[in-house]
Coordinates of C-alpha atoms in Angstrom, one line a residue:
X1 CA 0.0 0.0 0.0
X2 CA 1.3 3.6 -0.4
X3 CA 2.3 5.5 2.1
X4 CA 3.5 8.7 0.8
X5 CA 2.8 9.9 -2.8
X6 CA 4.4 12.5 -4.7
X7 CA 3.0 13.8 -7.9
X8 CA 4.1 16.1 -10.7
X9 CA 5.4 18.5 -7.6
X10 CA 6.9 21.2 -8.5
X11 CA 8.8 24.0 -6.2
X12 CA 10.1 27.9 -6.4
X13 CA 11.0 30.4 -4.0
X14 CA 10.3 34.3 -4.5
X15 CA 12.8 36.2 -4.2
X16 CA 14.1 39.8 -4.9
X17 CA 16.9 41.1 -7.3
X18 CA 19.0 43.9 -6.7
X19 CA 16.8 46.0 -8.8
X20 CA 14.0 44.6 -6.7
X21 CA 11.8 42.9 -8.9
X22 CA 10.3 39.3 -7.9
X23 CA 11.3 36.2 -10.2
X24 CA 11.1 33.0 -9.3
X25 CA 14.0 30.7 -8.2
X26 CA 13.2 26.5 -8.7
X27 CA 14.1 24.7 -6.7
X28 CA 12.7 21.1 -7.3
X29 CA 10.9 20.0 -10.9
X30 CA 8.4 18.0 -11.5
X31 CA 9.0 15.1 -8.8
X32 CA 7.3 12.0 -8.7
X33 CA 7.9 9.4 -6.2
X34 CA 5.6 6.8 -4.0
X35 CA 6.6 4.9 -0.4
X36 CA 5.7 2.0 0.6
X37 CA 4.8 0.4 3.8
X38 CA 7.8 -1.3 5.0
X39 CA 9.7 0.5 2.6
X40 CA 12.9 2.5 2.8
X41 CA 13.3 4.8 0.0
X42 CA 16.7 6.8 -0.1
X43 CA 16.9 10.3 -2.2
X44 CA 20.9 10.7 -3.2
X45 CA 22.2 13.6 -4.3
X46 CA 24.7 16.5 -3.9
X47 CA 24.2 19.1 -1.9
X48 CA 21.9 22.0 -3.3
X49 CA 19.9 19.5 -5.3
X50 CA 17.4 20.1 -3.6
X51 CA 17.1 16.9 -1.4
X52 CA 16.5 18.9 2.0
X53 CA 13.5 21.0 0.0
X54 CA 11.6 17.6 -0.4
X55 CA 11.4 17.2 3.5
X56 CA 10.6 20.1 4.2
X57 CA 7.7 20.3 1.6
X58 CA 6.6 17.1 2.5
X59 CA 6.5 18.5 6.6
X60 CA 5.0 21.9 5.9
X61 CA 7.8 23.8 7.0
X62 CA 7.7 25.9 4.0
X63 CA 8.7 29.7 4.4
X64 CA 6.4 31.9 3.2
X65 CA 7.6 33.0 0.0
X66 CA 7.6 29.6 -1.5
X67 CA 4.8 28.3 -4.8
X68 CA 4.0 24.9 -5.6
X69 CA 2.1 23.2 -8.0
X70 CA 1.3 19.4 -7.9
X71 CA 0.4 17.2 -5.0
X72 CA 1.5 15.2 -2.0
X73 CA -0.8 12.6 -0.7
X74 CA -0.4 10.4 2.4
X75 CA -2.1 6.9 2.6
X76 CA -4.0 8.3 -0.2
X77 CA -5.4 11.6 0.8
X78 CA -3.7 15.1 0.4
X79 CA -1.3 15.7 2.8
X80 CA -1.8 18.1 5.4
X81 CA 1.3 18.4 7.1
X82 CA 0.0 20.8 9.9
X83 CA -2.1 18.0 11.3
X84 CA 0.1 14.6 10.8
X85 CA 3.5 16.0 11.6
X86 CA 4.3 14.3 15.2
X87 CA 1.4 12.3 15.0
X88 CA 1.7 10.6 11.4
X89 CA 4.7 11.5 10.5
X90 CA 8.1 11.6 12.6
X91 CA 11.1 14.0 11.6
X92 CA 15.2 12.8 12.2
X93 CA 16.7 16.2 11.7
X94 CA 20.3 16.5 10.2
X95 CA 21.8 19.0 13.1
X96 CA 21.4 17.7 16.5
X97 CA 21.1 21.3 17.3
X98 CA 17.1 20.4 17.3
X99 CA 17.7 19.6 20.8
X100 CA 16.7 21.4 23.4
X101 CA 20.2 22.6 25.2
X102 CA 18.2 22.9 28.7
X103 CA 16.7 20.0 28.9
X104 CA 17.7 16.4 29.5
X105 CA 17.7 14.2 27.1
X106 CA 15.2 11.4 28.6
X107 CA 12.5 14.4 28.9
X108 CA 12.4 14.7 25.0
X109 CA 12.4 11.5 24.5
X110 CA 9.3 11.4 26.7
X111 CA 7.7 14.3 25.4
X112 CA 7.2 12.3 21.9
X113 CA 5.2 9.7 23.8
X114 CA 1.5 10.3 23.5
X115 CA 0.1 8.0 26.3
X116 CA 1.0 9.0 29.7
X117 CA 0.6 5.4 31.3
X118 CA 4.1 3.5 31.6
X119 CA 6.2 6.8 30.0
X120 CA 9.4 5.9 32.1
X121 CA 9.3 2.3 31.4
X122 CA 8.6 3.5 27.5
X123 CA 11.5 5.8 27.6
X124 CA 13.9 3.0 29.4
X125 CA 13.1 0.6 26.5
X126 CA 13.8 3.5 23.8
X127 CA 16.8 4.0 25.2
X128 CA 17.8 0.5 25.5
X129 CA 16.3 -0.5 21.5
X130 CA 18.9 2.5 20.3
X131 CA 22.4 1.6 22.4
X132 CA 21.6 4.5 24.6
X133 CA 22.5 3.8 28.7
X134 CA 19.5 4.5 31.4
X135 CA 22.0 6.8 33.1
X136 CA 22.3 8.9 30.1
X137 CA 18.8 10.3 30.5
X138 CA 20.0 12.7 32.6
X139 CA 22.7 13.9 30.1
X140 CA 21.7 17.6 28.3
X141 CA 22.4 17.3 24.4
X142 CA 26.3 19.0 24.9
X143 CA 27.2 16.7 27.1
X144 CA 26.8 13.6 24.5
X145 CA 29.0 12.7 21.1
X146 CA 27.6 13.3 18.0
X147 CA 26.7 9.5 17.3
X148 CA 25.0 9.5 20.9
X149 CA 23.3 12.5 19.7
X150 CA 21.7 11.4 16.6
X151 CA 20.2 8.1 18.3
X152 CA 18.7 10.4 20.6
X153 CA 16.9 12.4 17.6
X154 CA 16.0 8.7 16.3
X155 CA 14.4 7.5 19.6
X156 CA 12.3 10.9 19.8
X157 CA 11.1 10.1 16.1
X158 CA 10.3 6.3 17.0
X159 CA 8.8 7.7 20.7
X160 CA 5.6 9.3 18.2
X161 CA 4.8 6.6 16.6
X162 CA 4.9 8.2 13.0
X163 CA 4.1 5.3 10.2
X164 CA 6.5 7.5 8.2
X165 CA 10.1 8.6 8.9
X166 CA 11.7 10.8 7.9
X167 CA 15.5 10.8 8.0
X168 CA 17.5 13.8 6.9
X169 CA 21.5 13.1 6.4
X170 CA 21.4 10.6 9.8
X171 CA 25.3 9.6 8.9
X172 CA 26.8 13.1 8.4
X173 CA 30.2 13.3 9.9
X174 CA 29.8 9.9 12.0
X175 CA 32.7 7.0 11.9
X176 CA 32.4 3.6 10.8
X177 CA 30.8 2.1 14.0
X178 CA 28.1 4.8 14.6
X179 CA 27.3 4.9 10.7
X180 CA 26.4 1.3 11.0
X181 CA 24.5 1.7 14.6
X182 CA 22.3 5.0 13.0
X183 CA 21.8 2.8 9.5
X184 CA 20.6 -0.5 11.6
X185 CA 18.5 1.4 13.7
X186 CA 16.5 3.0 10.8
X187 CA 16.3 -0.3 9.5
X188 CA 14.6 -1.3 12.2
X189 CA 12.0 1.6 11.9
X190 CA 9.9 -0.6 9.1
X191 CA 9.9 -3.8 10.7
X192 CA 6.1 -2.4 12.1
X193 CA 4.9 -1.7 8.8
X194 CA 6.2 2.1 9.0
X195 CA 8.0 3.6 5.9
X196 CA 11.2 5.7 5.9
X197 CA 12.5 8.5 3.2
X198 CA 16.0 8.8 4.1
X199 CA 17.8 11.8 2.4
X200 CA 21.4 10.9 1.7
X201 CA 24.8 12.0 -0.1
X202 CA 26.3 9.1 0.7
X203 CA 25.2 6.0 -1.8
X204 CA 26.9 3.5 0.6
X205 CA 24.8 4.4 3.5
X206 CA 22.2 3.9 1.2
X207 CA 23.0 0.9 -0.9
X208 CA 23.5 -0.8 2.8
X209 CA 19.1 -0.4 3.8
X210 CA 17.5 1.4 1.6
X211 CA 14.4 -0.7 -1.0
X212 CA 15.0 1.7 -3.5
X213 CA 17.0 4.8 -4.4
X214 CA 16.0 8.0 -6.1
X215 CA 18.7 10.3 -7.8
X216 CA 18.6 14.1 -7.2
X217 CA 20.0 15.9 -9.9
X218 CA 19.9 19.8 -10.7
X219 CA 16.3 19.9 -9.0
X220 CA 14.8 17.0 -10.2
X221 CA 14.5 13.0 -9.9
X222 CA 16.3 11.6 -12.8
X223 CA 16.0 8.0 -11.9
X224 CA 14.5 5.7 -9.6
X225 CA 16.7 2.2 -9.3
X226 CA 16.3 -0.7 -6.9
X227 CA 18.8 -1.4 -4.7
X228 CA 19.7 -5.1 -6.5
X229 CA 20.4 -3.0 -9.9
X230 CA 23.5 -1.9 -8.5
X231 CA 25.9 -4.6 -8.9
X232 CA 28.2 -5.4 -11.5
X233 CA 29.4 -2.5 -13.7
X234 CA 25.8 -1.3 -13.5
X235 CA 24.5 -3.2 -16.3
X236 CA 20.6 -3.1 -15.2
X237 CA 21.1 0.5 -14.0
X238 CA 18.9 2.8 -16.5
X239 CA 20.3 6.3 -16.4
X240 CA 23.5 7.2 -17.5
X241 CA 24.5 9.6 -14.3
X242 CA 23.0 7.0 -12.0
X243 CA 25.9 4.3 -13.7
X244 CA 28.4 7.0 -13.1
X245 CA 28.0 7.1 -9.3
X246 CA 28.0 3.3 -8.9
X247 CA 31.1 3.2 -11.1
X248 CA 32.6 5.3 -9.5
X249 CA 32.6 4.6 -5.7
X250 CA 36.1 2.7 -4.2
X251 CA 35.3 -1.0 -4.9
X252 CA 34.7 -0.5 -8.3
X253 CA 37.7 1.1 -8.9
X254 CA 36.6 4.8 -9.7
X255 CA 35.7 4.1 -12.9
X256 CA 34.4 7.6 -13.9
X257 CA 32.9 9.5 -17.3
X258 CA 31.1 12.4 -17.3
X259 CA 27.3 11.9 -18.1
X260 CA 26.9 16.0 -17.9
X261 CA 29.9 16.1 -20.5
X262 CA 28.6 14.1 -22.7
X263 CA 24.9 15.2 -22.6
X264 CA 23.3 12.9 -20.9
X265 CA 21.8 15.1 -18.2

């Protein structure tokens, strides 16, 4: 069943010249793309492609100068984000700076959790599911490492319950180890049926968990691939640019052409 549809969506900004006149600025063209239940979909791209935009279109956290066409349905009625974010749909911010500096961490873990009855137990078993010690509940955000810190923005999201996650650069500037703990544990998001949209510049991190894998390029979707087409010299993959970053990651020797060279973007 779908989750999360995006149709013929289409973004731009208003914005201001020096001469001040208004034009528009577009940022994300004509994207399509459907989630799944039980599904993890990665978008990969580079940054400024308008990955981020997605989210935050998807959330409602829009500034005010922005103009859309299209639409965004969730479990097939149009989204509106104002109601479902928090309650249908759960947010894994990029910066850990979304934490609250003044409060400890095992109160904003417990905020997320709707029903008051068994909270502390709740927030002990959170803490527990995502490698995180009891005795850290007492910690405030700057007093934890960055991989400590983003488990702690993944056990809020998981605290609400959302049947959709969303997962905005979780890996960023981790090591090995924590990569691998933050990648397992939003594996472990879908084993209830939820579905995750993980937003990504790293097509490891995303080869590793993700169902499929949409490519961001120069504000727009330019392929959609499954995770098993990326094997070999990327024979099944369809798109040229989408071959080009497969080929060119360590174990397959760097193997690189440029697709925007040669006109195929």
């Amino acid at each position: 069943m779908e989750l999360l549809s995006v149709k013929d969506y289409s973004l731009s900004f208003i914005q201001y010249d020096k001469w001040f006149t208004r034009k528009k600025v577009k940022v994300l063209n004509n994207i399509n793309l459907t989630i799944h239940k039980g599904e993890i979909v990665a978008i990969l791209g580079a940054s400024g492609s308008g990955k981020s935009v997605l989210a935050h279109a998807i959330l409602g956290i829009l500034p005010n100068n922005h103009c859309s066409s299209g639409k965004i349905f969730y479990q097939g009625k149009e989204l509106k984000s104002e109601k479902l974010r928090g309650k249908e749909i759960s947010f894994v911010p990029q910066s850990v700076n979304y934490l609250d500096p003044i409060m400890k961490i095992g109160n904003q873990v417990k905020i997320g959790i709707k029903d008051y009855k068994g909270r502390d137990s709740k927030v002990h078993a959170l803490f527990e599911k995502y490698g995180l010690k009891k005795e850290n509940e007492i910690l405030y955000p700057q007093q934890m490492p960055g991989g400590m810190a983003r488990r702690v923005l993944i056990a809020i999201a998981m605290s609400q319950k959302g049947k959709l996650i969303i997962a905005d650069e979780p890996t960023v500037g981790l090591d090995r180890k924590n990569i691998k703990r933050i990648l397992e544990s939003i594996k472990d998001m879908v084993s209830d049926g939820s579905g995750v949209l993980m937003i990504t510049h790293d097509i490891s991190s995303a080869l590793k968990i993700a169902n499929r894998i949409a490519i961001f390029y120069d504000e727009k979707i330019i392929d959609i691939a499954k995770r098993e087409d990326f094997c070999g010299k990327g024979e099944r993959l369809k798109h040229p640019y989408t071959c080009e970053l497969w080929n060119s990651m360590p174990g397959n020797d760097f193997i690189y052409q440029s697709s925007i060279k040669e006109g195929w973007i």
